[in-house]
Amino acid sequence: MPVRNDLRNIAIIAHVDHGKTTLVDAMLKQSHIFRDNQTIVERVLDSNDLERERGITILAKHTAITYRGVKINIVDTPGHADFGGEVERVLNMVDGVLLLVDAVDGPMPQTRFVLRKALELGHKAIVVINKVDRPNARLNHVANATFDLFIDLGATDEQAEFPIVYTDAILGRATLTPGEVGVDLQPLFDTIVNYLPAPQVEPDSPAQLLVTTLAYDDYKGRIAIGRLFAGTLRPAMNVVRIAHDGTKTPGKIAELFVHQGLERIPADEVAAGEIVVITGLPEIYIGETVADAVDPKPLPPIRVEAPTVRMAFGVNTSPFAGREGTWGTSRKLRERLFKELESNVSLRVEETESPDTFIVSGRGELHLVILIETMRREGYEFQVSKPEVIYRQDAERGQTLEPVEEVYIEVPGDSLGIVMEMLGARRSTMKEMRTADDGSVHLQYLVPTRGLLGFRNKFLTATRGTGIMHALFHGYLPLAGEIEIREHGSLVAWETGIATSYSLHNAEGRGTLFIGPGAEVYEGMVIGEQAREGDIAVNVAKKKHMTNVRSSNEDIMVRLTPPRVMSLDEAIEYISEDELVEITPKAYRIRKKILGTEDRHKARAARDKAEARAMANA
């Protein structure tokens, strides 16, 4: 099969925070796509506000540079395990990968995941050991550990004979010799062109384009991005859209673009092997094939791993509903969630018996939290339930299976005991423990996914912020048994009103407060965490009776402990099964599913009676 030697399609894959996007910055700068006087922001491809705030890549990005007459299409991929679906689908459009590993940390959990996906597709890899300027860099150790990972993942002899490039992405330097200081990224560019294969093409066959990414423009409508595997595409060309179920729908390409730098350049004709951008097909979806109108042939659809965690998204039913959001009806909520499915291939949305509630499934807590935060910023107002894992049934053995995570932890030696105790209570199994040269302890566990829900913040508290934890989906295993996640109850507002210093001062003795004086509360709203098990209803809107007698200034001056202000991630991790998080563009509040205090008591009594009756019958 002929190849296009003037083209390379590559993806940059790595564990989170190993420097993928920073390396792309340097590659773009040294390919002279920017003007000399142009102001350039750091991590230029992280264009999403959430990506910049959290310092992670969430969506895969496309760009392209030209080096010595060879065009290099580059796909920057997410490094967090929860966004593995982005990695899985974009690997279908490239012929090779740059695998970044940190010069100190070496291969990490997500490194294993992304490399496994690349090797399964038969891709060759260039190993880029980044951050070589770090004073404790271990170049030989990291190179050997990466080779062991290739062998462990079943790489072929050809894949295991990978070249290694040593880089300092921030300074834009690369070298092929460990210990040397590079001048620029020329050694990296040369290795890409000389080692990674050029795309194999069928230029004379009918056109076949596999859609891997969608975008939207207010004027152009839906934009499809994918790789052209065969044939040629031109603007105004008649094509056929082949859906996942094989349905064929005729259409016409309106505009045709290719990537160059950070821009999309209009093209009169694009030949096979190129990553292209097309408009004019308003109903196109990820994984579908755009084929020749005369001889339409489908390409294999994109497959990604199934979700493991789900949450209930519902219309906001709190007394404050409709005050802070623009979109709050079930129709708007449904439209937004199903629109997300067009570009988020790892997400699942199911309708329930209630028209106001939808079950949304994703690859992890962070995957769903990012969706919630995005919708909140778009003006949506809704409520979400506690995340829960998705079980499977093993029909042959009659067992219930649950998702299990492979957890890698690094903690100081003085925190080892408490961390092991916390993991032991979550039905975990230790696989490995070793002590590093600096005295830190590295642990590897298999932990049920439900045991990790709400664990991260408690882990950081227990290790005083010094612990490092990474999780990677391991598979489905038999149900491990009951896990007690929540150890403390909630402080719940007794009535609607404005919180006063006097009432909050009285409530402080019960636990940790989430609100301060002047905050609006409603009956059933969670205003703090109780120091013990069980919930307590407190009246935080009560005012002190005024008299003419003042014993001292302490009677007037009330000193309150600053409230615990939780992030959205922490609020979702905190809630129990009978609680919800109310999401609005201006705030998020924790509340009980049943707002009325008396109604909750009645529901609890009815539940206790039912449990006692069931035990008696058993």
Coordinates of C-alpha atoms in Angstrom, one line a residue:
M1 CA 0.0 0.0 0.0
P2 CA 1.4 3.4 -0.9
V3 CA 2.5 5.9 1.8
R4 CA 2.6 9.6 2.1
N5 CA 6.1 10.5 3.0
D6 CA 5.3 14.2 3.3
L7 CA 3.0 13.6 6.3
R8 CA 3.1 12.3 9.8
N9 CA 0.1 11.9 12.2
I10 CA 1.2 11.6 15.8
A11 CA -0.4 11.8 19.3
I12 CA 1.3 12.9 22.5
I13 CA 0.3 10.7 25.4
A14 CA 1.4 10.7 29.0
H15 CA 0.4 10.6 32.6
V16 CA -1.2 13.8 33.9
D17 CA 1.2 16.7 34.5
H18 CA 4.2 15.2 32.7
G19 CA 4.4 18.1 30.3
K20 CA 2.5 17.2 27.1
T21 CA 0.9 20.6 26.5
T22 CA 4.1 22.4 27.4
L23 CA 6.1 20.4 24.9
V24 CA 3.5 21.2 22.2
D25 CA 4.0 24.9 23.1
A26 CA 7.7 24.5 22.4
M27 CA 7.1 22.6 19.1
L28 CA 4.8 25.3 17.9
K29 CA 7.2 28.1 18.8
Q30 CA 10.2 26.5 17.1
S31 CA 8.2 25.8 14.0
H32 CA 7.7 29.6 13.6
I33 CA 4.0 29.6 13.4
F34 CA 3.8 32.7 15.7
R35 CA 5.0 36.2 14.8
D36 CA 8.2 37.4 16.5
N37 CA 6.3 40.1 18.4
Q38 CA 3.2 38.0 19.2
T39 CA 2.2 37.5 22.8
I40 CA 1.9 33.8 23.5
V41 CA 0.2 32.3 26.6
E42 CA 1.5 29.2 28.4
R43 CA -0.2 25.9 27.4
V44 CA -1.8 27.6 24.4
L45 CA -3.8 24.4 23.5
D46 CA -5.5 24.4 26.9
S47 CA -8.1 26.9 25.7
N48 CA -10.9 25.8 28.0
D49 CA -11.2 27.9 31.2
L50 CA -11.6 24.7 33.3
E51 CA -8.4 23.3 31.8
R52 CA -6.4 26.5 32.7
E53 CA -7.9 26.6 36.2
R54 CA -7.2 22.9 37.0
G55 CA -4.0 22.7 35.1
I56 CA -5.1 19.6 33.2
T57 CA -6.0 18.8 29.6
I58 CA -9.7 17.7 29.4
L59 CA -10.3 17.6 25.6
A60 CA -8.0 16.4 22.8
K61 CA -6.7 19.2 20.6
H62 CA -5.4 19.2 17.1
T63 CA -2.6 21.3 15.6
A64 CA 0.0 20.9 12.9
I65 CA 3.6 22.1 12.1
T66 CA 5.9 21.7 9.1
Y67 CA 9.5 20.5 9.4
R68 CA 11.8 20.1 6.4
G69 CA 8.9 19.7 4.0
V70 CA 7.1 17.2 6.2
K71 CA 3.7 18.2 7.7
I72 CA 3.3 16.8 11.3
N73 CA -0.3 16.6 12.5
I74 CA -0.2 16.6 16.4
V75 CA -2.9 15.6 18.7
D76 CA -2.5 16.6 22.4
T77 CA -4.4 14.2 24.6
P78 CA -5.7 14.3 28.2
G79 CA -3.5 12.7 30.9
H80 CA -6.2 12.0 33.5
A81 CA -7.7 8.5 33.7
D82 CA -11.2 9.8 33.8
F83 CA -10.8 11.3 30.3
G84 CA -9.4 8.1 28.8
G85 CA -12.2 8.0 26.3
E86 CA -10.7 11.1 24.6
V87 CA -7.4 9.2 24.3
E88 CA -9.0 6.0 23.0
R89 CA -10.8 7.7 20.1
V90 CA -8.0 10.0 18.9
L91 CA -5.5 7.2 18.8
N92 CA -7.5 5.8 15.8
M93 CA -6.5 8.8 13.7
V94 CA -2.7 8.6 14.2
D95 CA 0.1 6.3 13.1
G96 CA 2.5 6.8 16.0
V97 CA 2.8 8.3 19.4
L98 CA 5.2 10.3 21.6
L99 CA 5.1 8.8 25.0
L100 CA 6.2 11.4 27.6
V101 CA 7.5 10.2 31.0
D102 CA 8.8 12.3 33.8
A103 CA 12.5 12.2 34.4
V104 CA 11.9 11.6 38.2
D105 CA 8.6 9.9 38.4
G106 CA 9.0 7.6 35.4
P107 CA 6.0 5.5 34.1
M108 CA 2.9 6.2 36.1
P109 CA -0.6 4.5 36.2
Q110 CA -2.0 6.5 33.3
T111 CA 1.2 5.9 31.3
R112 CA 0.3 2.2 31.4
F113 CA -3.3 2.9 30.2
V114 CA -2.4 5.1 27.2
L115 CA 0.6 3.0 26.2
R116 CA -1.5 -0.2 26.3
K117 CA -4.1 1.4 24.0
A118 CA -1.4 2.6 21.6
L119 CA 0.3 -0.8 21.4
E120 CA -3.0 -2.6 20.9
L121 CA -3.5 -0.5 17.8
G122 CA 0.0 -1.4 16.5
H123 CA 1.4 2.1 16.9
K124 CA 5.2 2.7 17.2
A125 CA 6.3 5.0 20.0
I126 CA 9.1 7.5 20.7
V127 CA 9.8 7.7 24.4
V128 CA 10.4 11.3 25.5
I129 CA 11.9 11.6 28.9
N130 CA 10.9 15.1 29.9
K131 CA 12.0 17.5 32.7
V132 CA 15.6 16.4 32.5
D133 CA 16.6 19.6 34.2
R134 CA 15.2 18.5 37.6
P135 CA 18.0 18.0 40.1
N136 CA 16.9 14.5 41.1
A137 CA 16.3 13.2 37.6
R138 CA 16.9 9.5 37.2
L139 CA 17.4 9.1 33.4
N140 CA 18.8 5.5 33.3
H141 CA 16.3 4.3 35.9
V142 CA 13.3 5.8 34.0
A143 CA 14.5 4.5 30.6
N144 CA 14.8 1.0 32.1
A145 CA 11.4 1.2 33.8
T146 CA 9.8 2.3 30.5
F147 CA 11.3 -0.6 28.6
D148 CA 10.0 -3.0 31.3
L149 CA 6.6 -1.4 30.8
F150 CA 6.7 -2.0 27.1
I151 CA 7.6 -5.7 27.7
D152 CA 4.9 -6.0 30.4
L153 CA 2.2 -4.7 28.0
G154 CA 3.2 -7.2 25.3
A155 CA 4.9 -4.9 22.9
T156 CA 6.3 -6.6 19.7
D157 CA 10.0 -6.7 19.1
E158 CA 9.7 -3.7 16.7
Q159 CA 7.7 -1.7 19.2
A160 CA 10.1 -2.4 22.0
E161 CA 13.1 -1.0 20.0
F162 CA 12.0 2.5 20.6
P163 CA 14.3 5.6 20.4
I164 CA 14.6 7.9 23.5
V165 CA 14.7 11.7 23.3
Y166 CA 15.6 13.7 26.5
T167 CA 13.8 17.0 26.7
D168 CA 13.3 20.1 28.7
A169 CA 9.9 21.3 27.4
I170 CA 9.9 24.6 29.2
L171 CA 13.2 25.7 27.6
G172 CA 12.4 23.9 24.3
R173 CA 15.5 21.7 24.3
A174 CA 16.1 18.1 23.2
T175 CA 19.0 15.7 23.0
L176 CA 19.5 12.1 22.1
T177 CA 22.3 11.7 24.7
P178 CA 21.5 11.5 28.4
G179 CA 23.3 14.2 30.4
E180 CA 23.8 16.5 27.5
V181 CA 22.1 19.9 27.2
G182 CA 20.3 20.3 24.0
V183 CA 20.0 23.5 22.0
D184 CA 16.6 23.2 20.4
L185 CA 14.0 20.6 19.5
Q186 CA 15.6 19.5 16.2
P187 CA 16.6 16.1 17.6
L188 CA 12.9 15.4 18.5
F189 CA 11.7 16.6 15.0
D190 CA 14.3 14.5 13.3
T191 CA 13.3 11.4 15.3
I192 CA 9.6 11.9 14.5
V193 CA 10.3 12.1 10.8
N194 CA 12.8 9.3 10.6
Y195 CA 11.2 6.8 13.1
L196 CA 7.4 7.1 13.1
P197 CA 5.8 5.7 10.0
A198 CA 4.2 7.8 7.3
P199 CA 0.4 7.1 6.8
Q200 CA -0.5 4.3 4.4
V201 CA -3.1 5.5 2.0
E202 CA -5.4 4.3 -0.8
P203 CA -5.6 7.5 -3.0
D204 CA -7.6 5.9 -5.8
S205 CA -10.2 4.2 -3.6
P206 CA -13.6 5.7 -2.7
A207 CA -13.4 8.3 0.1
Q208 CA -13.5 7.1 3.7
L209 CA -13.4 9.5 6.6
L210 CA -13.7 8.4 10.3
V211 CA -15.1 11.1 12.5
T212 CA -13.3 11.2 15.9
T213 CA -14.0 14.8 17.1
L214 CA -16.9 17.2 16.9
A215 CA -17.0 21.0 17.3
Y216 CA -19.6 23.6 16.8
D217 CA -19.7 27.0 15.2
D218 CA -22.7 29.5 15.4
Y219 CA -22.4 30.1 11.6
K220 CA -21.1 26.9 10.2
G221 CA -23.1 24.5 12.5
R222 CA -21.6 21.1 13.5
I223 CA -18.0 20.6 12.5
A224 CA -16.6 17.1 12.1
I225 CA -12.9 16.3 12.5
G226 CA -11.3 13.0 11.5
R227 CA -8.8 11.2 9.4
L228 CA -9.3 10.6 5.7
F229 CA -8.2 6.9 5.3
A230 CA -8.9 6.6 1.5
G231 CA -9.8 8.7 -1.5
T232 CA -10.1 12.4 -1.9
L233 CA -12.4 15.0 -0.5
R234 CA -13.4 18.4 -2.0
P235 CA -15.8 21.2 -1.1
A236 CA -19.4 20.7 -2.5
M237 CA -18.7 17.0 -2.9
N238 CA -21.6 14.6 -2.5
V239 CA -21.0 12.0 0.3
V240 CA -22.9 9.5 2.4
R241 CA -22.9 9.5 6.2
I242 CA -22.8 5.9 7.5
A243 CA -24.2 5.7 11.1
H244 CA -23.2 3.1 13.8
D245 CA -26.2 0.9 12.8
G246 CA -25.3 1.0 9.1
T247 CA -27.9 3.5 8.1
K248 CA -26.8 5.6 5.1
T249 CA -27.8 9.2 4.7
P250 CA -26.8 11.3 1.7
G251 CA -25.2 14.7 2.3
K252 CA -22.8 17.3 0.9
I253 CA -19.6 18.8 2.2
A254 CA -20.0 22.5 2.5
E255 CA -16.4 23.5 3.5
L256 CA -13.2 21.7 3.9
F257 CA -10.2 22.6 6.1
V258 CA -6.9 21.3 7.3
H259 CA -4.9 22.2 10.4
Q260 CA -1.8 24.4 10.2
G261 CA -0.5 25.7 13.5
L262 CA -3.5 26.8 15.6
E263 CA -5.6 27.7 12.6
R264 CA -7.9 25.8 10.2
I265 CA -6.9 26.6 6.6
P266 CA -9.5 26.2 3.8
A267 CA -8.5 23.5 1.3
D268 CA -9.7 22.9 -2.3
E269 CA -8.8 19.2 -2.1
V270 CA -7.5 16.9 0.5
A271 CA -5.9 13.5 -0.2
A272 CA -5.9 10.4 1.9
G273 CA -3.8 10.3 5.0
E274 CA -4.6 13.8 6.2
I275 CA -6.6 14.9 9.3
V276 CA -9.4 17.1 7.9
V277 CA -12.2 19.3 9.1
I278 CA -15.6 19.3 7.3
T279 CA -18.8 21.2 7.6
G280 CA -22.3 20.7 6.0
L281 CA -23.4 17.5 7.8
P282 CA -25.6 18.6 10.6
E283 CA -26.4 15.2 12.0
I284 CA -22.9 13.7 12.0
Y285 CA -21.7 11.9 15.2
I286 CA -18.4 10.6 16.5
G287 CA -17.5 7.2 15.2
E288 CA -19.5 7.5 12.0
T289 CA -18.0 7.2 8.5
V290 CA -18.2 9.9 5.8
A291 CA -18.0 7.9 2.5
D292 CA -18.1 8.3 -1.2
A293 CA -21.6 8.8 -2.5
V294 CA -21.2 6.3 -5.4
D295 CA -19.4 3.5 -3.5
P296 CA -20.0 4.0 0.3
K297 CA -18.0 1.7 2.5
P298 CA -18.0 2.0 6.3
L299 CA -14.9 2.0 8.6
P300 CA -14.8 0.1 11.9
P301 CA -16.6 2.2 14.5
I302 CA -14.8 3.6 17.6
R303 CA -15.1 1.5 20.7
V304 CA -14.4 2.8 24.2
E305 CA -14.5 1.3 27.6
A306 CA -17.8 1.4 29.4
P307 CA -18.6 3.9 32.3
T308 CA -18.1 2.8 35.9
V309 CA -19.8 5.6 37.9
R310 CA -23.2 7.2 37.6
M311 CA -25.1 10.1 39.1
A312 CA -28.7 11.3 39.0
F313 CA -29.2 14.7 37.4
G314 CA -32.5 16.3 38.2
V315 CA -34.5 19.5 38.1
N316 CA -33.7 21.8 41.1
T317 CA -36.6 21.4 43.6
S318 CA -35.2 23.5 46.4
P319 CA -37.1 26.6 47.7
F320 CA -34.4 28.8 46.0
A321 CA -35.0 27.2 42.6
G322 CA -35.2 29.6 39.7
R323 CA -33.4 32.5 41.5
E324 CA -29.9 32.1 40.1
G325 CA -30.0 30.1 36.9
T326 CA -31.0 30.8 33.3
W327 CA -32.0 27.2 32.3
G328 CA -33.8 25.1 34.9
T329 CA -36.6 23.1 33.2
S330 CA -36.5 19.4 32.5
R331 CA -36.6 20.1 28.8
K332 CA -33.5 22.3 28.8
L333 CA -31.7 19.8 31.1
R334 CA -32.5 16.9 28.8
E335 CA -31.4 18.8 25.7
R336 CA -28.1 19.8 27.3
L337 CA -27.3 16.3 28.5
F338 CA -28.1 14.6 25.2
K339 CA -26.1 17.2 23.3
E340 CA -23.1 16.3 25.5
L341 CA -23.3 12.8 24.0
E342 CA -22.4 14.1 20.6
S343 CA -18.8 14.8 21.6
N344 CA -18.3 12.9 24.9
V345 CA -18.1 9.3 23.8
S346 CA -17.4 7.9 27.3
L347 CA -20.7 9.4 28.7
R348 CA -24.1 7.7 28.9
V349 CA -27.4 9.3 29.6
E350 CA -30.6 7.4 30.5
E351 CA -34.1 8.6 31.0
T352 CA -35.9 7.5 34.1
E353 CA -39.6 7.0 35.0
S354 CA -39.5 10.6 36.3
P355 CA -39.4 13.1 33.5
D356 CA -37.4 15.4 35.8
T357 CA -34.5 13.0 36.5
F358 CA -31.8 11.5 34.3
I359 CA -29.1 9.0 35.0
V360 CA -25.7 10.1 33.8
S361 CA -22.8 7.6 33.7
G362 CA -19.1 8.4 33.2
R363 CA -15.6 7.0 33.6
G364 CA -15.1 8.5 37.1
E365 CA -16.0 11.2 39.6
L366 CA -13.9 13.9 37.9
H367 CA -15.4 13.0 34.5
L368 CA -18.9 13.9 35.8
V369 CA -17.7 16.8 37.9
I370 CA -16.2 18.5 34.9
L371 CA -19.6 18.1 33.1
I372 CA -21.4 19.6 36.1
E373 CA -19.1 22.6 36.3
T374 CA -19.3 23.2 32.6
M375 CA -23.2 23.2 32.7
R376 CA -23.1 25.4 35.8
R377 CA -21.1 28.0 34.0
E378 CA -23.4 27.9 31.0
G379 CA -26.3 29.0 33.2
Y380 CA -27.9 25.7 34.1
E381 CA -29.6 25.1 37.4
F382 CA -30.1 21.5 38.6
Q383 CA -29.4 19.0 41.4
V384 CA -27.2 15.9 41.5
S385 CA -27.1 12.8 43.7
K386 CA -24.2 11.0 45.3
P387 CA -22.0 9.1 42.8
E388 CA -22.5 5.4 42.8
V389 CA -20.7 2.6 41.0
I390 CA -22.2 0.5 38.1
Y391 CA -22.5 -3.2 39.0
R392 CA -22.5 -6.1 36.6
Q393 CA -24.0 -9.6 36.9
D394 CA -21.9 -12.7 36.1
A395 CA -24.7 -15.0 34.8
E396 CA -22.5 -18.1 34.7
R397 CA -21.3 -17.9 38.3
G398 CA -24.3 -16.1 39.7
Q399 CA -22.2 -13.3 41.2
T400 CA -22.4 -9.6 41.4
L401 CA -19.3 -7.9 40.0
E402 CA -18.1 -4.3 40.8
P403 CA -15.5 -2.1 39.3
V404 CA -12.1 -2.1 40.9
E405 CA -9.3 0.5 40.7
E406 CA -5.6 0.0 40.7
V407 CA -4.4 2.6 43.1
Y408 CA -0.8 3.9 43.3
I409 CA 0.0 5.9 46.5
E410 CA 3.1 7.7 47.6
V411 CA 3.2 8.9 51.2
P412 CA 5.8 10.0 53.8
G413 CA 6.7 7.2 56.2
D414 CA 5.0 8.9 59.2
S415 CA 1.6 8.8 57.4
L416 CA 1.9 5.1 56.3
G417 CA -0.1 3.7 59.2
I418 CA -3.2 5.9 58.9
V419 CA -3.3 5.5 55.1
M420 CA -3.1 1.7 55.4
E421 CA -5.9 1.8 58.0
M422 CA -8.1 3.9 55.8
L423 CA -7.6 1.6 52.8
G424 CA -8.1 -1.5 54.9
A425 CA -11.6 -0.2 55.9
R426 CA -12.4 0.1 52.2
R427 CA -11.9 -3.6 51.4
S428 CA -8.7 -3.0 49.6
T429 CA -6.0 -5.5 48.7
M430 CA -2.3 -4.6 48.9
K431 CA -0.3 -5.7 45.8
E432 CA 3.1 -4.0 46.5
M433 CA 4.9 -1.8 49.1
R434 CA 8.4 -0.4 48.7
T435 CA 10.4 2.4 50.3
A436 CA 12.1 4.9 48.0
D437 CA 15.6 6.4 48.5
D438 CA 14.1 9.6 50.0
G439 CA 12.2 7.7 52.7
S440 CA 8.8 7.9 51.1
V441 CA 6.7 4.7 50.8
H442 CA 5.1 3.6 47.5
L443 CA 2.0 1.5 47.8
Q444 CA 0.0 -0.4 45.2
Y445 CA -3.6 -1.5 46.0
L446 CA -6.6 -2.9 44.4
V447 CA -9.6 -0.9 45.8
P448 CA -13.3 -1.2 44.9
T449 CA -14.3 2.0 43.1
R450 CA -17.1 2.6 45.7
G451 CA -14.3 2.6 48.3
L452 CA -12.6 5.5 46.6
L453 CA -15.8 7.7 46.4
G454 CA -15.0 10.5 48.8
F455 CA -11.6 9.1 49.7
R456 CA -9.3 11.6 48.1
N457 CA -10.0 14.5 50.4
K458 CA -9.8 12.4 53.5
F459 CA -6.5 11.0 52.2
L460 CA -5.1 14.5 51.6
T461 CA -6.2 15.5 55.1
A462 CA -4.6 12.5 56.7
T463 CA -1.3 13.0 55.0
R464 CA -1.4 16.8 55.6
G465 CA -1.4 17.4 51.8
T466 CA 1.8 15.5 51.2
G467 CA 0.3 12.3 49.8
I468 CA 0.1 11.5 46.1
M469 CA -2.6 9.2 44.8
H470 CA -3.3 7.9 41.3
A471 CA -6.0 5.5 40.3
L472 CA -6.5 3.4 37.1
F473 CA -9.4 1.2 36.2
H474 CA -8.4 -2.4 36.8
G475 CA -11.6 -4.4 35.9
Y476 CA -14.7 -6.0 37.3
L477 CA -14.3 -8.4 40.3
P478 CA -16.7 -10.1 42.7
L479 CA -18.4 -7.8 45.2
A480 CA -16.0 -7.2 48.1
G481 CA -18.6 -6.7 50.8
E482 CA -20.1 -3.7 52.7
I483 CA -18.1 -0.6 53.0
E484 CA -18.8 2.2 55.5
I485 CA -17.9 5.5 53.8
R486 CA -19.6 8.2 55.8
E487 CA -18.5 8.4 59.5
H488 CA -20.2 11.7 60.4
G489 CA -23.7 13.0 60.1
S490 CA -24.9 16.4 59.0
L491 CA -26.1 19.6 60.6
V492 CA -29.4 20.4 58.9
A493 CA -31.2 23.8 58.9
W494 CA -34.5 23.6 60.9
E495 CA -36.2 26.5 59.1
T496 CA -35.9 29.0 56.3
G497 CA -34.2 32.4 57.0
I498 CA -30.9 34.3 57.4
A499 CA -28.2 32.7 59.5
T500 CA -27.2 34.7 62.5
S501 CA -23.9 34.8 64.4
Y502 CA -25.8 34.0 67.6
S503 CA -27.3 30.8 66.3
L504 CA -24.2 29.7 64.4
H505 CA -22.2 30.2 67.7
N506 CA -24.5 27.8 69.4
A507 CA -24.3 25.3 66.5
E508 CA -20.5 25.3 66.4
G509 CA -20.4 23.0 69.4
R510 CA -22.1 20.3 67.3
G511 CA -19.5 20.2 64.5
T512 CA -18.0 22.0 61.5
L513 CA -20.0 24.7 59.8
F514 CA -20.2 25.2 56.0
I515 CA -21.8 28.7 56.1
G516 CA -21.2 32.0 57.8
P517 CA -23.4 34.8 59.2
G518 CA -25.8 36.3 56.7
A519 CA -26.1 33.2 54.5
E520 CA -29.6 32.4 53.3
V521 CA -30.8 28.9 54.4
Y522 CA -33.9 26.8 53.9
E523 CA -35.4 23.9 55.8
G524 CA -33.5 20.7 54.9
M525 CA -30.3 22.5 53.8
V526 CA -27.1 21.0 55.1
I527 CA -25.2 23.8 56.9
G528 CA -22.4 21.7 58.5
E529 CA -20.9 18.3 59.4
Q530 CA -21.8 16.8 62.8
A531 CA -19.0 15.5 65.0
R532 CA -20.8 12.2 65.4
E533 CA -23.0 9.8 63.5
G534 CA -26.5 10.8 62.6
D535 CA -28.1 14.1 61.5
I536 CA -29.1 17.0 63.8
A537 CA -31.6 19.7 62.9
V538 CA -30.5 23.1 64.2
N539 CA -32.1 26.5 64.0
V540 CA -29.4 28.8 62.6
A541 CA -31.8 31.7 61.8
K542 CA -32.8 32.3 65.5
K543 CA -32.0 35.8 66.8
K544 CA -31.0 36.7 70.3
H545 CA -33.7 38.3 72.5
M546 CA -32.9 41.9 73.1
T547 CA -32.8 43.2 76.7
N548 CA -31.5 46.3 78.5
V549 CA -28.9 44.4 80.4
R550 CA -25.4 43.8 79.1
S551 CA -23.1 41.8 81.4
S552 CA -20.0 42.4 79.3
N553 CA -18.7 42.9 75.7
E554 CA -18.5 39.2 75.2
D555 CA -22.3 39.2 75.2
I556 CA -22.3 41.3 72.1
M557 CA -19.1 40.2 70.3
V558 CA -19.5 36.6 69.0
R559 CA -16.4 35.0 67.6
L560 CA -17.0 32.3 65.0
T561 CA -14.6 29.8 63.5
P562 CA -14.4 30.5 59.8
P563 CA -16.7 28.1 57.9
R564 CA -15.3 25.2 55.9
V565 CA -15.8 26.3 52.2
M566 CA -15.9 23.2 50.0
S567 CA -15.2 23.0 46.3
L568 CA -17.7 21.4 44.0
D569 CA -15.6 18.2 44.0
E570 CA -15.6 18.1 47.8
A571 CA -19.3 18.8 48.1
I572 CA -20.1 15.9 45.7
E573 CA -17.7 13.6 47.6
Y574 CA -19.2 14.6 51.0
I575 CA -22.9 13.9 50.4
S576 CA -24.6 10.7 51.6
E577 CA -27.3 8.6 49.9
D578 CA -30.1 10.8 51.3
E579 CA -28.5 14.1 50.2
L580 CA -28.2 16.1 47.0
V581 CA -26.0 19.0 45.8
E582 CA -28.0 21.9 44.4
I583 CA -26.1 23.4 41.5
T584 CA -26.6 27.0 40.2
P585 CA -24.4 29.4 38.3
K586 CA -23.7 31.4 41.5
A587 CA -23.5 28.7 44.2
Y588 CA -23.8 25.1 45.1
R589 CA -25.6 23.9 48.3
I590 CA -25.9 20.6 50.0
R591 CA -29.4 19.6 50.9
K592 CA -31.5 16.6 52.1
K593 CA -33.6 14.8 49.5
I594 CA -36.6 15.2 51.9
L595 CA -36.5 18.8 53.0
G596 CA -39.1 18.7 55.8
T597 CA -37.8 17.8 59.2
E598 CA -40.9 15.9 60.2
D599 CA -41.1 14.2 56.9
R600 CA -37.6 12.9 57.3
H601 CA -38.4 11.5 60.7
K602 CA -41.5 9.8 59.3
A603 CA -39.6 8.3 56.4
R604 CA -36.8 7.1 58.8
A605 CA -39.4 5.5 61.1
A606 CA -41.1 3.7 58.1
R607 CA -37.7 2.5 56.9
D608 CA -36.8 1.1 60.3
K609 CA -40.1 -0.7 60.6
A610 CA -39.6 -2.2 57.1
E611 CA -36.1 -3.4 58.0
A612 CA -37.3 -4.9 61.3
R613 CA -40.2 -6.7 59.5
A614 CA -37.7 -8.1 56.9
M615 CA -35.4 -9.4 59.7
A616 CA -38.3 -11.0 61.5
N617 CA -39.5 -12.7 58.3
A618 CA -35.9 -13.9 57.6

